[in-house]
Amino acid sequence: MIDKYSPLPIYYQIEEAIKGRIEKGELQEGEMIPSEREYAETYGISRMTVRQAITNLVNDGYLTRRKGKGTFVANKKIEQKLVGLTSFTEDMKARGLSPSIKLLDFKLSEAHGKTAVGLGIQTGAAVYEIQRVRLADQIPMALETTFLSADLVRGLNEKIVQGSLYQYVEEELGLSIDYATQELEASVAREAESEILGIAKGSPVLFIRRYTYLTDGRPLELVQSIYRGDRYKFIIDMQRG
């Protein structure tokens, strides 16, 4: 029920009502919700108010719009704890999902700026530049661009980078991966990114820059990833002291 005399905005009350139905399982993943007109008639409010509530829930990842079809309950987000260093392939398999990769670009280029600094190499040194789409159960999850020093990681080819890069580095090259540092930022999808990830332009995304290091202290990789905000969330456990 909507209380028009409550200090809480009506659009917020509608949001909470819909979220409550989703969390209780009354609205299932992939189920279409009533139209804006139906909600407006049910609660005796304007469609603009309903639209604001629906838009907020879409931005928060509870709902998803399908052009020409309607608004549906979104699939639950994949949760990843920022504890331990694992590959995307390992994360998805641990969740019972089928990981796959779509290779967009694989080439040798020259390191400049943050890439050269992050990899601890001279400006102009050769690096492998790999751009891949990460998928889980055939659904695009992230657009990932990886840079590796060509002198450190030798013998890369398109076949190798369509699998687990960490597995190749550790098992084939005999290098031992130690730790990584990550920078996370909130952002929005640009046109090219939205087309690749299958989301609307301007949709919320998570931009992550990761520097990975070997046990001898040498930088292994610089990875810049754009994760879909509607399908992915990161969890950090913190302990006082």
Short mmCIF file of N, CA and C in Angstrom, two decimals, residues 141-223:
data_model
loop_
_atom_site.label_atom_id
_atom_site.label_comp_id
_atom_site.label_asym_id
_atom_site.label_seq_id
_atom_site.Cartn_x
_atom_site.Cartn_y
_atom_site.Cartn_z
N MET A 141 29.79 -10.16 -19.28
CA MET A 141 29.92 -9.63 -17.93
C MET A 141 30.88 -8.45 -17.86
N ALA A 142 31.96 -8.54 -18.64
CA ALA A 142 32.98 -7.50 -18.55
C ALA A 142 33.76 -7.37 -19.85
N LEU A 143 34.22 -6.16 -20.10
CA LEU A 143 35.13 -5.87 -21.19
C LEU A 143 36.50 -5.64 -20.56
N GLU A 144 37.47 -6.44 -20.97
CA GLU A 144 38.76 -6.45 -20.29
C GLU A 144 39.90 -6.19 -21.27
N THR A 145 40.77 -5.25 -20.91
CA THR A 145 41.97 -4.97 -21.70
C THR A 145 43.20 -5.24 -20.84
N THR A 146 44.05 -6.15 -21.30
CA THR A 146 45.21 -6.59 -20.54
C THR A 146 46.50 -6.21 -21.26
N PHE A 147 47.47 -5.72 -20.48
CA PHE A 147 48.79 -5.39 -21.00
C PHE A 147 49.83 -6.23 -20.27
N LEU A 148 50.73 -6.89 -21.02
CA LEU A 148 51.81 -7.68 -20.43
C LEU A 148 53.10 -7.40 -21.18
N SER A 149 54.21 -7.36 -20.45
CA SER A 149 55.51 -7.14 -21.08
C SER A 149 55.84 -8.32 -21.99
N ALA A 150 56.17 -8.02 -23.23
CA ALA A 150 56.51 -9.08 -24.19
C ALA A 150 57.78 -9.81 -23.80
N ASP A 151 58.69 -9.14 -23.09
CA ASP A 151 59.93 -9.79 -22.65
C ASP A 151 59.68 -10.75 -21.50
N LEU A 152 58.67 -10.49 -20.70
CA LEU A 152 58.39 -11.34 -19.54
C LEU A 152 57.52 -12.54 -19.91
N VAL A 153 56.48 -12.30 -20.66
CA VAL A 153 55.54 -13.37 -21.02
C VAL A 153 55.72 -13.66 -22.50
N ARG A 154 56.51 -14.66 -22.80
CA ARG A 154 56.84 -14.98 -24.18
C ARG A 154 55.91 -16.06 -24.74
N GLY A 155 55.76 -16.05 -26.03
CA GLY A 155 55.06 -17.13 -26.70
C GLY A 155 53.55 -17.03 -26.70
N LEU A 156 53.00 -15.88 -26.33
CA LEU A 156 51.55 -15.75 -26.34
C LEU A 156 51.01 -15.80 -27.76
N ASN A 157 49.83 -16.38 -27.91
CA ASN A 157 49.15 -16.37 -29.20
C ASN A 157 47.65 -16.31 -28.96
N GLU A 158 46.89 -16.19 -30.02
CA GLU A 158 45.44 -16.01 -29.88
C GLU A 158 44.77 -17.21 -29.20
N LYS A 159 45.27 -18.40 -29.44
CA LYS A 159 44.67 -19.58 -28.82
C LYS A 159 44.85 -19.55 -27.31
N ILE A 160 46.03 -19.17 -26.85
CA ILE A 160 46.31 -19.14 -25.41
C ILE A 160 45.43 -18.11 -24.70
N VAL A 161 45.31 -16.92 -25.27
CA VAL A 161 44.59 -15.85 -24.58
C VAL A 161 43.08 -16.04 -24.63
N GLN A 162 42.60 -17.05 -25.32
CA GLN A 162 41.18 -17.36 -25.29
C GLN A 162 40.85 -18.35 -24.17
N GLY A 163 41.88 -18.69 -23.39
CA GLY A 163 41.69 -19.53 -22.22
C GLY A 163 42.08 -18.77 -20.97
N SER A 164 42.53 -19.48 -19.94
CA SER A 164 42.94 -18.86 -18.69
C SER A 164 44.39 -18.40 -18.79
N LEU A 165 44.60 -17.09 -18.77
CA LEU A 165 45.95 -16.54 -18.87
C LEU A 165 46.79 -16.91 -17.65
N TYR A 166 46.17 -16.88 -16.47
CA TYR A 166 46.89 -17.24 -15.24
C TYR A 166 47.38 -18.68 -15.30
N GLN A 167 46.56 -19.57 -15.82
CA GLN A 167 46.95 -20.97 -15.93
C GLN A 167 48.18 -21.12 -16.84
N TYR A 168 48.19 -20.39 -17.93
CA TYR A 168 49.34 -20.44 -18.84
C TYR A 168 50.59 -19.89 -18.16
N VAL A 169 50.46 -18.75 -17.49
CA VAL A 169 51.61 -18.12 -16.84
C VAL A 169 52.21 -19.04 -15.78
N GLU A 170 51.36 -19.67 -14.99
CA GLU A 170 51.86 -20.49 -13.88
C GLU A 170 52.30 -21.88 -14.33
N GLU A 171 51.51 -22.54 -15.18
CA GLU A 171 51.80 -23.92 -15.54
C GLU A 171 52.76 -24.05 -16.71
N GLU A 172 52.68 -23.17 -17.68
CA GLU A 172 53.53 -23.28 -18.86
C GLU A 172 54.83 -22.47 -18.75
N LEU A 173 54.72 -21.27 -18.16
CA LEU A 173 55.91 -20.43 -18.04
C LEU A 173 56.63 -20.62 -16.71
N GLY A 174 55.95 -21.25 -15.74
CA GLY A 174 56.58 -21.51 -14.45
C GLY A 174 56.75 -20.28 -13.59
N LEU A 175 55.96 -19.23 -13.85
CA LEU A 175 56.00 -18.02 -13.05
C LEU A 175 55.00 -18.13 -11.90
N SER A 176 55.34 -17.57 -10.76
CA SER A 176 54.49 -17.66 -9.58
C SER A 176 53.84 -16.31 -9.29
N ILE A 177 52.51 -16.25 -9.37
CA ILE A 177 51.77 -15.02 -9.13
C ILE A 177 51.57 -14.84 -7.63
N ASP A 178 51.84 -13.64 -7.14
CA ASP A 178 51.80 -13.39 -5.70
C ASP A 178 50.57 -12.60 -5.27
N TYR A 179 50.44 -11.35 -5.75
CA TYR A 179 49.36 -10.48 -5.28
C TYR A 179 49.00 -9.45 -6.34
N ALA A 180 47.93 -8.71 -6.05
CA ALA A 180 47.51 -7.65 -6.96
C ALA A 180 46.94 -6.50 -6.16
N THR A 181 46.99 -5.31 -6.76
CA THR A 181 46.30 -4.16 -6.19
C THR A 181 45.25 -3.71 -7.20
N GLN A 182 44.10 -3.28 -6.69
CA GLN A 182 42.99 -2.90 -7.58
C GLN A 182 42.47 -1.51 -7.23
N GLU A 183 42.10 -0.78 -8.27
CA GLU A 183 41.44 0.51 -8.12
C GLU A 183 40.04 0.38 -8.71
N LEU A 184 39.01 0.74 -7.95
CA LEU A 184 37.63 0.63 -8.42
C LEU A 184 37.01 2.02 -8.52
N GLU A 185 36.30 2.27 -9.61
CA GLU A 185 35.60 3.53 -9.81
C GLU A 185 34.22 3.26 -10.41
N ALA A 186 33.27 4.08 -10.02
CA ALA A 186 31.95 4.02 -10.66
C ALA A 186 32.00 4.83 -11.95
N SER A 187 31.35 4.32 -12.98
CA SER A 187 31.36 5.01 -14.26
C SER A 187 30.07 4.67 -15.01
N VAL A 188 29.99 5.14 -16.24
CA VAL A 188 28.83 4.82 -17.09
C VAL A 188 29.36 4.31 -18.43
N ALA A 189 28.57 3.46 -19.07
CA ALA A 189 28.98 2.85 -20.33
C ALA A 189 28.91 3.84 -21.48
N ARG A 190 29.99 3.92 -22.22
CA ARG A 190 29.98 4.70 -23.44
C ARG A 190 29.38 3.86 -24.57
N GLU A 191 29.20 4.46 -25.72
CA GLU A 191 28.47 3.79 -26.81
C GLU A 191 29.12 2.47 -27.21
N ALA A 192 30.44 2.48 -27.43
CA ALA A 192 31.12 1.26 -27.87
C ALA A 192 31.03 0.17 -26.80
N GLU A 193 31.21 0.56 -25.55
CA GLU A 193 31.16 -0.40 -24.45
C GLU A 193 29.75 -0.98 -24.30
N SER A 194 28.74 -0.13 -24.45
CA SER A 194 27.36 -0.59 -24.30
C SER A 194 27.00 -1.62 -25.36
N GLU A 195 27.50 -1.42 -26.59
CA GLU A 195 27.22 -2.37 -27.66
C GLU A 195 27.88 -3.72 -27.38
N ILE A 196 29.10 -3.69 -26.87
CA ILE A 196 29.83 -4.93 -26.60
C ILE A 196 29.20 -5.69 -25.44
N LEU A 197 28.78 -4.98 -24.40
CA LEU A 197 28.26 -5.63 -23.19
C LEU A 197 26.75 -5.87 -23.25
N GLY A 198 26.09 -5.36 -24.28
CA GLY A 198 24.65 -5.58 -24.42
C GLY A 198 23.83 -4.80 -23.43
N ILE A 199 24.26 -3.57 -23.11
CA ILE A 199 23.53 -2.71 -22.18
C ILE A 199 23.30 -1.36 -22.84
N ALA A 200 22.43 -0.56 -22.24
CA ALA A 200 22.13 0.75 -22.80
C ALA A 200 23.29 1.72 -22.55
N LYS A 201 23.49 2.63 -23.50
CA LYS A 201 24.49 3.68 -23.32
C LYS A 201 24.15 4.47 -22.07
N GLY A 202 25.15 4.74 -21.23
CA GLY A 202 24.94 5.48 -19.99
C GLY A 202 24.60 4.59 -18.81
N SER A 203 24.51 3.27 -19.03
CA SER A 203 24.22 2.35 -17.92
C SER A 203 25.38 2.36 -16.92
N PRO A 204 25.10 2.15 -15.63
CA PRO A 204 26.18 2.13 -14.64
C PRO A 204 27.12 0.94 -14.84
N VAL A 205 28.39 1.20 -14.73
CA VAL A 205 29.41 0.15 -14.82
C VAL A 205 30.45 0.37 -13.74
N LEU A 206 31.22 -0.67 -13.47
CA LEU A 206 32.34 -0.58 -12.54
C LEU A 206 33.63 -0.63 -13.35
N PHE A 207 34.45 0.40 -13.20
CA PHE A 207 35.75 0.42 -13.87
C PHE A 207 36.80 -0.03 -12.87
N ILE A 208 37.58 -1.04 -13.25
CA ILE A 208 38.59 -1.59 -12.35
C ILE A 208 39.94 -1.62 -13.05
N ARG A 209 40.95 -1.10 -12.38
CA ARG A 209 42.33 -1.17 -12.87
C ARG A 209 43.10 -2.06 -11.88
N ARG A 210 43.71 -3.13 -12.39
CA ARG A 210 44.43 -4.06 -11.51
C ARG A 210 45.88 -4.21 -11.96
N TYR A 211 46.78 -4.16 -10.98
CA TYR A 211 48.20 -4.42 -11.19
C TYR A 211 48.52 -5.73 -10.49
N THR A 212 49.04 -6.70 -11.22
CA THR A 212 49.34 -8.00 -10.66
C THR A 212 50.85 -8.22 -10.64
N TYR A 213 51.35 -8.82 -9.53
CA TYR A 213 52.79 -8.97 -9.33
C TYR A 213 53.17 -10.43 -9.09
N LEU A 214 54.40 -10.77 -9.49
CA LEU A 214 54.96 -12.09 -9.25
C LEU A 214 55.61 -12.13 -7.87
N THR A 215 55.95 -13.32 -7.42
CA THR A 215 56.54 -13.46 -6.08
C THR A 215 57.92 -12.79 -5.99
N ASP A 216 58.59 -12.60 -7.13
CA ASP A 216 59.89 -11.92 -7.10
C ASP A 216 59.75 -10.40 -7.20
N GLY A 217 58.49 -9.93 -7.16
CA GLY A 217 58.24 -8.49 -7.16
C GLY A 217 58.03 -7.87 -8.52
N ARG A 218 58.27 -8.61 -9.59
CA ARG A 218 58.10 -8.05 -10.93
C ARG A 218 56.62 -7.90 -11.28
N PRO A 219 56.24 -6.78 -11.91
CA PRO A 219 54.85 -6.64 -12.37
C PRO A 219 54.56 -7.63 -13.49
N LEU A 220 53.43 -8.31 -13.41
CA LEU A 220 53.03 -9.25 -14.45
C LEU A 220 52.12 -8.61 -15.48
N GLU A 221 51.11 -7.88 -15.00
CA GLU A 221 50.09 -7.37 -15.91
C GLU A 221 49.44 -6.09 -15.39
N LEU A 222 48.91 -5.36 -16.30
CA LEU A 222 48.01 -4.24 -16.02
C LEU A 222 46.70 -4.59 -16.72
N VAL A 223 45.62 -4.66 -15.96
CA VAL A 223 44.32 -5.02 -16.53
C VAL A 223 43.33 -3.90 -16.25
#
